[in-house]
XYZ file of C-alpha atoms in Angstrom:
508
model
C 0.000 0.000 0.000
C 1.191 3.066 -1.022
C 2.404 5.328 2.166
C 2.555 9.337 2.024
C 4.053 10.974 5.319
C 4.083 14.835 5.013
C 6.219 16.946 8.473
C 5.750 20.217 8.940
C 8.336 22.437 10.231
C 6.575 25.480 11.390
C 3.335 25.983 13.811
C 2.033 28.212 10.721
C 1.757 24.659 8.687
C 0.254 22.867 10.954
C -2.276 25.770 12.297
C -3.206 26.364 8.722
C -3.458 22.646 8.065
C -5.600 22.080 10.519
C -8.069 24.956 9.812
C -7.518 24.951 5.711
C -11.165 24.089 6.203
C -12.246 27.168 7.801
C -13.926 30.395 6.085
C -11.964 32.685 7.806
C -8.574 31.267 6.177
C -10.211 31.135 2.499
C -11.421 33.950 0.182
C -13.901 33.911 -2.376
C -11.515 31.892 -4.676
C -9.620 30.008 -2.609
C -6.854 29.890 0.162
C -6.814 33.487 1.922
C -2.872 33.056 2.937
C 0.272 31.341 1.195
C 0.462 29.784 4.844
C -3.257 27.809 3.532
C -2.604 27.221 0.052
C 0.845 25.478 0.978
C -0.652 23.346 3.432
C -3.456 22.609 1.357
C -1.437 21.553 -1.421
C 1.060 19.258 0.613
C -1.654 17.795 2.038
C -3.226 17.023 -0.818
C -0.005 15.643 -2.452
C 0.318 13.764 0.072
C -2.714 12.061 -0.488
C -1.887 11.732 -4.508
C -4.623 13.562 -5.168
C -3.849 15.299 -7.984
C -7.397 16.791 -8.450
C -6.968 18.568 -5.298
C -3.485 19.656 -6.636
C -4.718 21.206 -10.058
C -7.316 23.220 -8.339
C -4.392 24.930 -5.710
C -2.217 25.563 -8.933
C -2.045 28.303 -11.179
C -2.441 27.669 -14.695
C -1.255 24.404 -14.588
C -0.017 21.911 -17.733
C -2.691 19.543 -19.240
C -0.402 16.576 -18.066
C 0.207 17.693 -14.560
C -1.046 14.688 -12.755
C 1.115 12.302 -15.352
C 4.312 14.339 -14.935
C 4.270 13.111 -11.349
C 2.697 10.054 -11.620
C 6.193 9.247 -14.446
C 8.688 10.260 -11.785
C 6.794 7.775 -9.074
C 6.749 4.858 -11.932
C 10.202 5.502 -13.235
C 12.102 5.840 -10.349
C 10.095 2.894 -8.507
C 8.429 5.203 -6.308
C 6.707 3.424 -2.957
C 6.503 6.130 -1.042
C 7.243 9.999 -0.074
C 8.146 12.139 2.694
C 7.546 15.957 3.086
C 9.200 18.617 5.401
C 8.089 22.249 4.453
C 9.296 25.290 6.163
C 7.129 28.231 6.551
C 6.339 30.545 3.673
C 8.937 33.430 2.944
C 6.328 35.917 1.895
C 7.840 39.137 -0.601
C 4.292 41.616 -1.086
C 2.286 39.179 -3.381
C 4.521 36.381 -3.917
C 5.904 33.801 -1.265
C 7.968 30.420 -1.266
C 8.549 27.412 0.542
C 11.450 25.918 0.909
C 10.551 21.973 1.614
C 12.607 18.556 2.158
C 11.133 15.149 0.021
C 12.466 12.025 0.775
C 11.088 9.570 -1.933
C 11.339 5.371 -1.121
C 12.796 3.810 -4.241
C 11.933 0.136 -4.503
C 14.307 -2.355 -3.778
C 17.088 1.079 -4.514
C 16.499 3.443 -1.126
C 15.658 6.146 -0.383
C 16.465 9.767 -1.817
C 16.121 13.065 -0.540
C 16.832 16.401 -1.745
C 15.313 20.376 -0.971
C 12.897 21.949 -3.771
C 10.677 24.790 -3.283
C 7.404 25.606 -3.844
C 6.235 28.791 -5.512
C 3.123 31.291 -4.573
C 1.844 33.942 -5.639
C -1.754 35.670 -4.972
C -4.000 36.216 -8.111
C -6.997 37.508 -7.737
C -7.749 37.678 -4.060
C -6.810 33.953 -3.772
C -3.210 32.538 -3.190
C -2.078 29.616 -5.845
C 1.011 27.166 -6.257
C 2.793 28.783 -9.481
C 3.437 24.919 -10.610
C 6.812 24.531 -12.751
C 8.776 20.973 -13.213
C 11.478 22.455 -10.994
C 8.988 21.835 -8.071
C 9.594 18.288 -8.677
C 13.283 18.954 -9.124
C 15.277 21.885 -9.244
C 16.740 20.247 -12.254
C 13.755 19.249 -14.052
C 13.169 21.327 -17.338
C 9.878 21.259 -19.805
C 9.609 17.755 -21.386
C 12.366 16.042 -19.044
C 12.454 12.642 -18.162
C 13.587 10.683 -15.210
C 16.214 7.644 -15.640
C 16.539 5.129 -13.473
C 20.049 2.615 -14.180
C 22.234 -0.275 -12.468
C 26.170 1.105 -11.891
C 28.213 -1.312 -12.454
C 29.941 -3.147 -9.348
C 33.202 -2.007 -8.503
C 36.327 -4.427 -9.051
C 38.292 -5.455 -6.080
C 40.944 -2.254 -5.438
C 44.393 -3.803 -4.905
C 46.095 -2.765 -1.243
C 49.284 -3.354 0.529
C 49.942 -6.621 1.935
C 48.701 -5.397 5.435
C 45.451 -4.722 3.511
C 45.815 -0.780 3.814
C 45.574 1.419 0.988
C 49.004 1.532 -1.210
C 50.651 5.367 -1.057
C 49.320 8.081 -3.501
C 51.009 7.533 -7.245
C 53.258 4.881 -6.111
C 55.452 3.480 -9.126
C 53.743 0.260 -8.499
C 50.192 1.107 -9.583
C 50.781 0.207 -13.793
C 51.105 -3.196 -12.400
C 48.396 -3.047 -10.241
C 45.514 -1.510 -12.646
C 43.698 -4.242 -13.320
C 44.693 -7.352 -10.966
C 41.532 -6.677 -8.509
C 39.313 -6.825 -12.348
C 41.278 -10.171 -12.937
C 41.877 -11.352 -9.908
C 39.137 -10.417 -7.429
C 37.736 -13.566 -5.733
C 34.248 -11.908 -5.055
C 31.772 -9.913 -7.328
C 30.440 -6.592 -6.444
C 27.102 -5.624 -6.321
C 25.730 -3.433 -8.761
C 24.193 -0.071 -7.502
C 21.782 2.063 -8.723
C 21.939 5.657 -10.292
C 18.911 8.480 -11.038
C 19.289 11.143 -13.877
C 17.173 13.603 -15.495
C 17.489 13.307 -19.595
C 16.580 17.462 -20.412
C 15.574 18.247 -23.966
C 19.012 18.477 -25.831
C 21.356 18.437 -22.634
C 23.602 15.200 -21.737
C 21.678 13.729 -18.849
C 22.425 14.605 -15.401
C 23.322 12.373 -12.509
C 21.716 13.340 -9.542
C 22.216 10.632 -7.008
C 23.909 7.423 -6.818
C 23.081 4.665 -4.601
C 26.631 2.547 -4.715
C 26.856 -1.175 -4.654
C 29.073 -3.206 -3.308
C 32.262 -3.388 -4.105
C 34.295 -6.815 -4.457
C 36.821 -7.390 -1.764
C 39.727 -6.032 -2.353
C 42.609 -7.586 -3.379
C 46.017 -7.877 -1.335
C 49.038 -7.577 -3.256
C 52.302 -8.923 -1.628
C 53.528 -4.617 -2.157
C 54.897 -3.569 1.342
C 53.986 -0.131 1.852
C 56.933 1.043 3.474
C 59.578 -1.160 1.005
C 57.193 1.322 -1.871
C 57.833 4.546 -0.467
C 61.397 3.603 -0.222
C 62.157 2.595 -3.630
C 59.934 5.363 -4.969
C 61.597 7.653 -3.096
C 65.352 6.527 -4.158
C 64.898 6.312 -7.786
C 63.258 10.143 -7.605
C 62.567 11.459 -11.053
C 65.551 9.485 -12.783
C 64.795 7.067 -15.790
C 64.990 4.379 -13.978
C 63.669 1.037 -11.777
C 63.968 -0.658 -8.866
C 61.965 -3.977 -8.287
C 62.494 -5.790 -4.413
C 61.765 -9.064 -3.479
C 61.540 -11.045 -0.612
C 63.713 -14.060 -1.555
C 61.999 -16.363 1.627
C 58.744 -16.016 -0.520
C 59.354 -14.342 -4.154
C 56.608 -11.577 -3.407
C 57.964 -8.839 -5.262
C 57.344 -6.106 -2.194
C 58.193 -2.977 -4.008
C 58.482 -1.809 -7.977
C 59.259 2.029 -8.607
C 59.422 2.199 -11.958
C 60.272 5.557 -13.972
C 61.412 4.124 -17.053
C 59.599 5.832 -20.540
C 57.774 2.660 -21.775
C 55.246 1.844 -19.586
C 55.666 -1.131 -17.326
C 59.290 -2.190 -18.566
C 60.523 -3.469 -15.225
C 58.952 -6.456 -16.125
C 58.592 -6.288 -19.738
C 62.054 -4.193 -21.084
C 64.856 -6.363 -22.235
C 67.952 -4.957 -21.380
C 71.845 -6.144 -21.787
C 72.413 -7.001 -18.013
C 76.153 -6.066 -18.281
C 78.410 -7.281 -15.304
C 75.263 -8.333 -13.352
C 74.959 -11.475 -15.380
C 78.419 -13.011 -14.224
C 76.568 -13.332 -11.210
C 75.027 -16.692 -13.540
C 78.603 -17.587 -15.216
C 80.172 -17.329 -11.911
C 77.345 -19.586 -11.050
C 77.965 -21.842 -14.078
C 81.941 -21.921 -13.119
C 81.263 -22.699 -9.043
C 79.023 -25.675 -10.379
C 82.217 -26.961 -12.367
C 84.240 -27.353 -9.830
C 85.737 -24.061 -9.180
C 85.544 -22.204 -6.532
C 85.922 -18.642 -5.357
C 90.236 -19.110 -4.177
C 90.336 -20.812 -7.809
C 93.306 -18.511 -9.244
C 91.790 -16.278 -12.563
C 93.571 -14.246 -14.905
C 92.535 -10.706 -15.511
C 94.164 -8.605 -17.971
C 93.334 -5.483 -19.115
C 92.700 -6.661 -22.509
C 92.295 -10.511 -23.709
C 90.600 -12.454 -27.195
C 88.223 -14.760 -26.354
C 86.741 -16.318 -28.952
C 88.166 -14.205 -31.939
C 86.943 -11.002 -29.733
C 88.880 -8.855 -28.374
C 87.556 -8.113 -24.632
C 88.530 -4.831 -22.907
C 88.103 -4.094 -19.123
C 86.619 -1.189 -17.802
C 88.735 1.517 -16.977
C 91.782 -0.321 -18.181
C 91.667 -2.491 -14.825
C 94.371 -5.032 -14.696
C 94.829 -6.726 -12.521
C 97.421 -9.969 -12.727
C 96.908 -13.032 -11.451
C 94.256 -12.884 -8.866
C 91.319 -15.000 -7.422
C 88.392 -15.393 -8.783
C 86.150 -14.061 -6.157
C 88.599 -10.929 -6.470
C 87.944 -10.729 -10.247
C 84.205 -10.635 -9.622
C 84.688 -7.901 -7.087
C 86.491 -5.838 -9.687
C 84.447 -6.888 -12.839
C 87.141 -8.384 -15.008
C 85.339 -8.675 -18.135
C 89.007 -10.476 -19.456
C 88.518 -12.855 -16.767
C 84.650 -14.125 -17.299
C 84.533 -13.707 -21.096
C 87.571 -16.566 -21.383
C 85.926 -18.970 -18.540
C 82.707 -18.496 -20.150
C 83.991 -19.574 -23.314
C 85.931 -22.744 -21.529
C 82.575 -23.555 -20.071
C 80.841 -23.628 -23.367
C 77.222 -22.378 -24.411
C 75.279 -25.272 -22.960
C 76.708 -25.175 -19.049
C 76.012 -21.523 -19.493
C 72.429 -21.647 -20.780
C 71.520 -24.725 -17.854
C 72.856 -21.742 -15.242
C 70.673 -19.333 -16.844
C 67.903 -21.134 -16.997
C 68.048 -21.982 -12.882
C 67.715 -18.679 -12.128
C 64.391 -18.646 -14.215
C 65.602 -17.122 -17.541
C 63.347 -17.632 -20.468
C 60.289 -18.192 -18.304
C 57.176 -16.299 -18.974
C 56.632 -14.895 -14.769
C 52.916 -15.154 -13.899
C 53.192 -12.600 -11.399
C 49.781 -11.860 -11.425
C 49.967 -8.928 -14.033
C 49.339 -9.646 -17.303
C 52.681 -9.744 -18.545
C 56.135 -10.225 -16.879
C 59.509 -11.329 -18.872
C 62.484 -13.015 -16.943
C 65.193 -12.756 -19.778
C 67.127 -14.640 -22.326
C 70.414 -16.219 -22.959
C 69.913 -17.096 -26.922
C 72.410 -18.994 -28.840
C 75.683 -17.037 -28.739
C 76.471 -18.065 -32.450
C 80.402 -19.281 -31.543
C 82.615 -18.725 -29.226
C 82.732 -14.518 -30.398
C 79.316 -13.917 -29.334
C 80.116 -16.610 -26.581
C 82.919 -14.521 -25.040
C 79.959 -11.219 -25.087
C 77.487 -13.165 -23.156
C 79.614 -13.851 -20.511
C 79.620 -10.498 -19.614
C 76.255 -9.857 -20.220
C 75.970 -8.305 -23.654
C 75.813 -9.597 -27.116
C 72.749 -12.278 -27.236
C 71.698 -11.754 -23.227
C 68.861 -9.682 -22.066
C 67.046 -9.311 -18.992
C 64.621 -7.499 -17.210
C 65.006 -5.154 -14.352
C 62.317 -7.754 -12.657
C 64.891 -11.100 -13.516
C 67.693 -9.568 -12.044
C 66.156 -8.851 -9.015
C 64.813 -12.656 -9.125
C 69.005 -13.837 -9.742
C 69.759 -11.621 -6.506
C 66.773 -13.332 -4.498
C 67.806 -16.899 -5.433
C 71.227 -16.499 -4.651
C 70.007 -14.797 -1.124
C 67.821 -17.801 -0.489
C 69.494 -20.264 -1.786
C 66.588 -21.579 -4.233
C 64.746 -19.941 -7.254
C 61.218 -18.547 -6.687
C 59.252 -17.812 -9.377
C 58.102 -13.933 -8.588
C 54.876 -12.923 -8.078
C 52.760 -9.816 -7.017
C 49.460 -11.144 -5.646
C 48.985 -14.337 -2.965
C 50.351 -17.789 -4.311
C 46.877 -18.784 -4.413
C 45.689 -16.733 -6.928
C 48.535 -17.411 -9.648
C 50.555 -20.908 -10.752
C 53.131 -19.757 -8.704
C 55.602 -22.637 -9.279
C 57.841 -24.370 -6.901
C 61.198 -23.653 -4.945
C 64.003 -25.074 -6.856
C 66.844 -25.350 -4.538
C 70.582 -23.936 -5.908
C 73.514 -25.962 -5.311
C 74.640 -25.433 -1.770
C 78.324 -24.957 -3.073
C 77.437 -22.457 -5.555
C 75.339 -20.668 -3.170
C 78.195 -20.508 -0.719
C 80.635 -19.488 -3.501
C 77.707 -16.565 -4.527
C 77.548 -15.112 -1.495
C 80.949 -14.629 -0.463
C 81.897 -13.226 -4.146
C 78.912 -10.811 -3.873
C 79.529 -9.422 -0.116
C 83.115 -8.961 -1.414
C 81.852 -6.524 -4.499
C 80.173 -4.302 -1.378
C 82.934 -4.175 0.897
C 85.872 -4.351 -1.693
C 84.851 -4.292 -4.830
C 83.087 -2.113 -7.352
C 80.381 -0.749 -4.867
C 82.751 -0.414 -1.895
C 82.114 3.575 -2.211
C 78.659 3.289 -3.072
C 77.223 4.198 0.831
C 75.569 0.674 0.705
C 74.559 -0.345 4.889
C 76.864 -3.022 6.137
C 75.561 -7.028 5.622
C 74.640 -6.233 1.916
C 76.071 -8.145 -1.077
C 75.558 -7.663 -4.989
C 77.223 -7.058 -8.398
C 77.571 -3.830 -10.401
C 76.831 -3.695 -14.129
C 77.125 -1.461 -16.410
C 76.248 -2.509 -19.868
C 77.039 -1.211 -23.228
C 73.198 -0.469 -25.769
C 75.232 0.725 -28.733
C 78.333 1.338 -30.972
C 79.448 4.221 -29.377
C 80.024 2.335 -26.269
C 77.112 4.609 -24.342
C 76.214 2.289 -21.357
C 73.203 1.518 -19.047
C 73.869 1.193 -14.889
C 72.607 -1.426 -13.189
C 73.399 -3.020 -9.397
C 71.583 -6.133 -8.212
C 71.954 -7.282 -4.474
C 70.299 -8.534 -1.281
C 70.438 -7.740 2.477
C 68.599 -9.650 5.048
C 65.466 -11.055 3.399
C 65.107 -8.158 0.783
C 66.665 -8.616 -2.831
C 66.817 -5.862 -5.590
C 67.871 -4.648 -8.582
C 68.348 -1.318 -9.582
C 68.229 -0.461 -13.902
C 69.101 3.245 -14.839
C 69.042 3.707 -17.938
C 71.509 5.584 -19.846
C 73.115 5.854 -16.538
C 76.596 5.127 -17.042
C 79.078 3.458 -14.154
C 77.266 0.814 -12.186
C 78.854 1.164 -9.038
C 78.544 5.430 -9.223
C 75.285 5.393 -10.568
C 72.976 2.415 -9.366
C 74.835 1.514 -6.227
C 73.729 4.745 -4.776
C 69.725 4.380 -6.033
C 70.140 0.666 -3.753
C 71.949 2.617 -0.593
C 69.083 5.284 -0.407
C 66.645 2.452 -0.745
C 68.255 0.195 2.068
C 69.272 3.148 4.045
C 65.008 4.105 4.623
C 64.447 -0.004 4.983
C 66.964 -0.353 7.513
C 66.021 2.184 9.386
C-alpha cells in the first residue's frame, strides 16, 4: 500500500493545516494566505490527489497529474516524505522551501530540498506549478532515468590490507589485478538522472553497490615509499623481493615505456656473471680458484677490454668478480661452453614467462651465442643476453635464499606460482661470499651501501658508441633488488647509490 508521510516544520503549517477548512482562512476563490494554500497543497499531495493539486495551482499543464505520476513509476516510487518550512512571503509572492524524501523500490531512499512557488492572483493565493517543483533540475519535457552502476572491481592494497601510497610506481602493475583477480563480485548499484531536452543527462544521485573485496598484493607499503623515493625522477627502476617467498614487495618504476621493469629487455652487463660465476662454481671451481685478468684478452676471436683499463694480474676469482674483469669471465665463459652456461641461466628462471599476477612479466634470455665470439659477449652480459630489471632482481633473491622462486605480485593462491628449486649449496656458498666482497671491496665499496649487503655492479654497453646503461643487483637480510638506470653510465657510481638510499630508509 502506497504510504505518504508529510512533516511540517513550522506551527504556521500545521495551524493552517488544521483549519484549511475554515472560512476565515479562504477567500472567495480560494486559500486566503500562502500559509493555507501550501498546506493545502502538501496535504493534498500527500494524499496523490492530484485533483486537489490542479485546483491549488495556477495555470497548470494539461499533463500535470502524469508528470508526477512518471517520476513515481520511473524511479520505482513506494513512497514519499515531506518537510516544508514556513512561507517566505515578498508583497504578493511567497515560497517554501521543503525537504522530500522519496522510497525507491528495492534502490532506497532519496532526498533532496525543492521549493514551492506562490503567488496571490486575484484575491486567492495559488502554487505557481513549474517541473522544478519536482526537481530543481527538471526542465519542460524532461524525463527521469533510473540505471544499475556497475559493481566495482576489487581495489588492490598493501599486503597489510591498507591502501598503497598516492602515485606509487607500483600502480601500472596493479591496474587491473583486482578486475582479474578479485575472488568476489560486487554488487551493482543504482543511479537516477534527469534526460533534459538536448542536454547530456544529469546524474543526480547514486546509490553505490558493493564493491568486491579487495585484493592484497604482496607490495609492502613502506619497502614502496622507499624505492619510490630513491629512484626520484631518474629514468629508472627498482623492483624488491623477498627471496623467503618471491613476493615482489616494491616496484618504482620511472622508465619511458610503460611497465618495462617487467617487460624491457635490457643487456644485463656485469650483473649477469653473477650466472657464469654460477655456471663456473658448479664446475668445480671455486671462489680461491686462481683467474687471470688482464686489461685486454681475445676470447673467442673477440677482443675483450676491461673497464677503466683495470688489470689486474693473477688474482682470485672471487677478487675478479669484485672488480668486474670482463678479461677474466669472457675466457671462462667460453671454456665452459654455451650449454653449461644456458643450464645456469635457466636456474635462475631465464626464459620463463613470470605469472606474477599482471598480465605480462619477462624473466630474460640467454639465446644462442652463435660461436665462441658472441660466446665470449654473453659472458659479460651483452651480445645475445637480455634481462629485465624484474629477472635480475629474481638472480639476486635466489642467490640470497638459496633456491629460485618464481616472482609474483598477488597471494600464491591466486597465480601458478611454481615451486622452490633449490641452488647448489656450493654455488650458493661461492655466490655469497663473491657478492659481499663486491660491497665491501669491490666495485660498490664507495657506493654508501649499509653493512651485511652483497651484490654485483653492471654497467652494460646499448650501442656502438660504447654509451652504457647502470645497473646493481643485491640482497640484504630477506630483501633482494635490482636497480636499472638507464643511460646511466658506471654501475657502481650510478645504481649503487639508487640501492643505498633504498636500504638506508628499509633499515632504518
Amino acid at each position: 500500500m502506497r504510504r505518504v508521510v508529510v512533516v511540517a516544520a513550522g506551527v504556521l503549517i500545521l495551524l493552517a493545516a488544521a483549519v484549511f477548512s475554515c472560512v476565515a482562512l479562504r477567500g472567495p476563490h480560494g486559500p486566503a494566505t500562502p500559509e493555507a494554500a501550501s498546506a493545502a497543497y502538501f496535504r493534498a499531495w500527500s494524499g496523490g490527489d492530484f485533483a486537489a493539486m490542479r485546483r491549488l495551482a495556477d495555470d497548470p499543464p494539461g499533463d500535470f497529474a502524469d508528470r508526477h505520476r512518471a517520476l513515481s513509476r520511473a524511479l520505482r516510487v513506494d513512497s514519499v516524505d515531506f518537510t516544508p518550512g514556513p512561507p517566505v512571503r515578498h508583497g504578493d509572492e511567497a515560497s517554501v522551501d521543503y525537504a522530500v524524501t522519496r522510497h525507491l523500490t528495492g534502490v532506497g531512499e532519496w532526498s533532496f530540498h525543492a521549493t514551492l512557488r506562490l503567488a496571490r492572483r486575484n484575491g486567492a493565493w495559488r502554487v505557481v506549478w513549474s517541473p522544478a517543483t519536482l526537481h530543481p533540475a527538471l526542465a519542460d519535457g524532461g524525463r527521469w532515468i533510473l540505471d544499475r552502476t556497475e559493481a566495482g572491481s576489487g581495489a588492490p592494497v598493501a599486503a597489510d590490507g591498507r591502501p598503497l601510497p598516492a602515485d606509487n610506481g607500483a600502480q601500472p602493475y596493479l591496474a587491473d589485478v583486482g578486475e582479474r583477480l578479485g575472488e568476489e563480485d560486487g554488487v551493482p548499484g543504482w543511479a537516477v538522472r534527469i534526460q533534459n531536452p538536448g542536454r547530456p543527462a544529469q546524474q543526480l544521485t547514486v546509490f553505490p553497490g558493493r564493491g568486491a573485496a579487495p585484493v592484497r598484493t604482496t607490495i609492502d607499503r613502506r619497502a614502496q615509499a622507499a624505492a619510490d623515493a630513491a629512484v626520484g625522477s631518474a629514468q629508472a627502476a627498482l623492483v624488491a623481493i623477498r627471496p623467503s617467498t618471491g613476493e615482489i614487495v616494491a616496484v618504482a618504476d620511472r622508465l619511458p615505456q610503460a611497465e618495462s621493469a617487467f617487460t624491457g629487455l635490457y643487456p644485463p652487463g656485469s650483473t649477469f656473471k653473477v650466472v657464469v660465476a654460477a655456471a663456473l662454481l658448479g664446475g668445480g671451481m671455486t671462489p680461491a680458484s686462481p683467474v687471470d685478468c688482464p686489461a685486454v684478452t681475445v676470447a673467442g676471436q673477440r677482443t675483450i677490454h676491461n673497464h677503466g683499463g683495470l688489470a689486474l694480474g693473477r688474482v682470485s676469482l672471487a677478487d675478479a668478480f669484485a672488480e668486474s674483469c670482463n678479461t677474466t669471465f669472457a675466457g671462462l665463459g667460453v671454456s665452459a661452453g654455451a650449454g653449461r652456461l644456458r643450464e645456469s641461466a635457466a636456474a635462475f628462471g631465464f626464459g620463463a614467462h613470470f605469472d606474477t599476477g599482471t598480465d605480462t612479466a619477462y624473466s630474460g634470455d640467454l639465446l644462442d651465442p652463435g660461436g665462441d665470439n658472441g660466446l665470449a659477449e654473453a659472458s659479460i652480459g651483452q651480445g645475445k643476453v637480455q634481462a629485465t630489471p624484474l629477472a635480475m632482481a629474481v638472480v639476486a633473491a635466489a642467490v640470497a635464499d638459496g633456491s629460485y622462486r618464481p616472482p609474483r605480485l598477488v597471494p600464491a593462491r591466486l597465480v601458478h606460482a611454481g615451486t622452490a628449486r633449490p641452488l647448489p649449496s656450493s654455488v650458493v656458498a661461492g655466490l655469497r661470499s663473491m657478492m659481499r666482497a663486491v660491497a665491501t671491496r669491490g666495485t660498490a665499496a664507495r657506493a654508501g651501501l649499509p653493512a651485511g649487503t652483497a651484490g654485483k655492479t653492471g654497467t652494460a654497453e646499448y650501442d656502438a658508441q660504447g654509451h652504457t646503461h647502470a645497473w646493481f643487483i643485491g640482497y640484504r637480510g630477506d630483501l633482494a633488488f635490482a636497480v636499472f638506470v638507464l643511460h646511466g653510465g658506471d654501475g657502481g657510481q650510478v645504481a649503487g647509490p639508487v640501492a643505498a638510499r633504498f636500504l638506508a630508509v628499509i633499515k632504518s
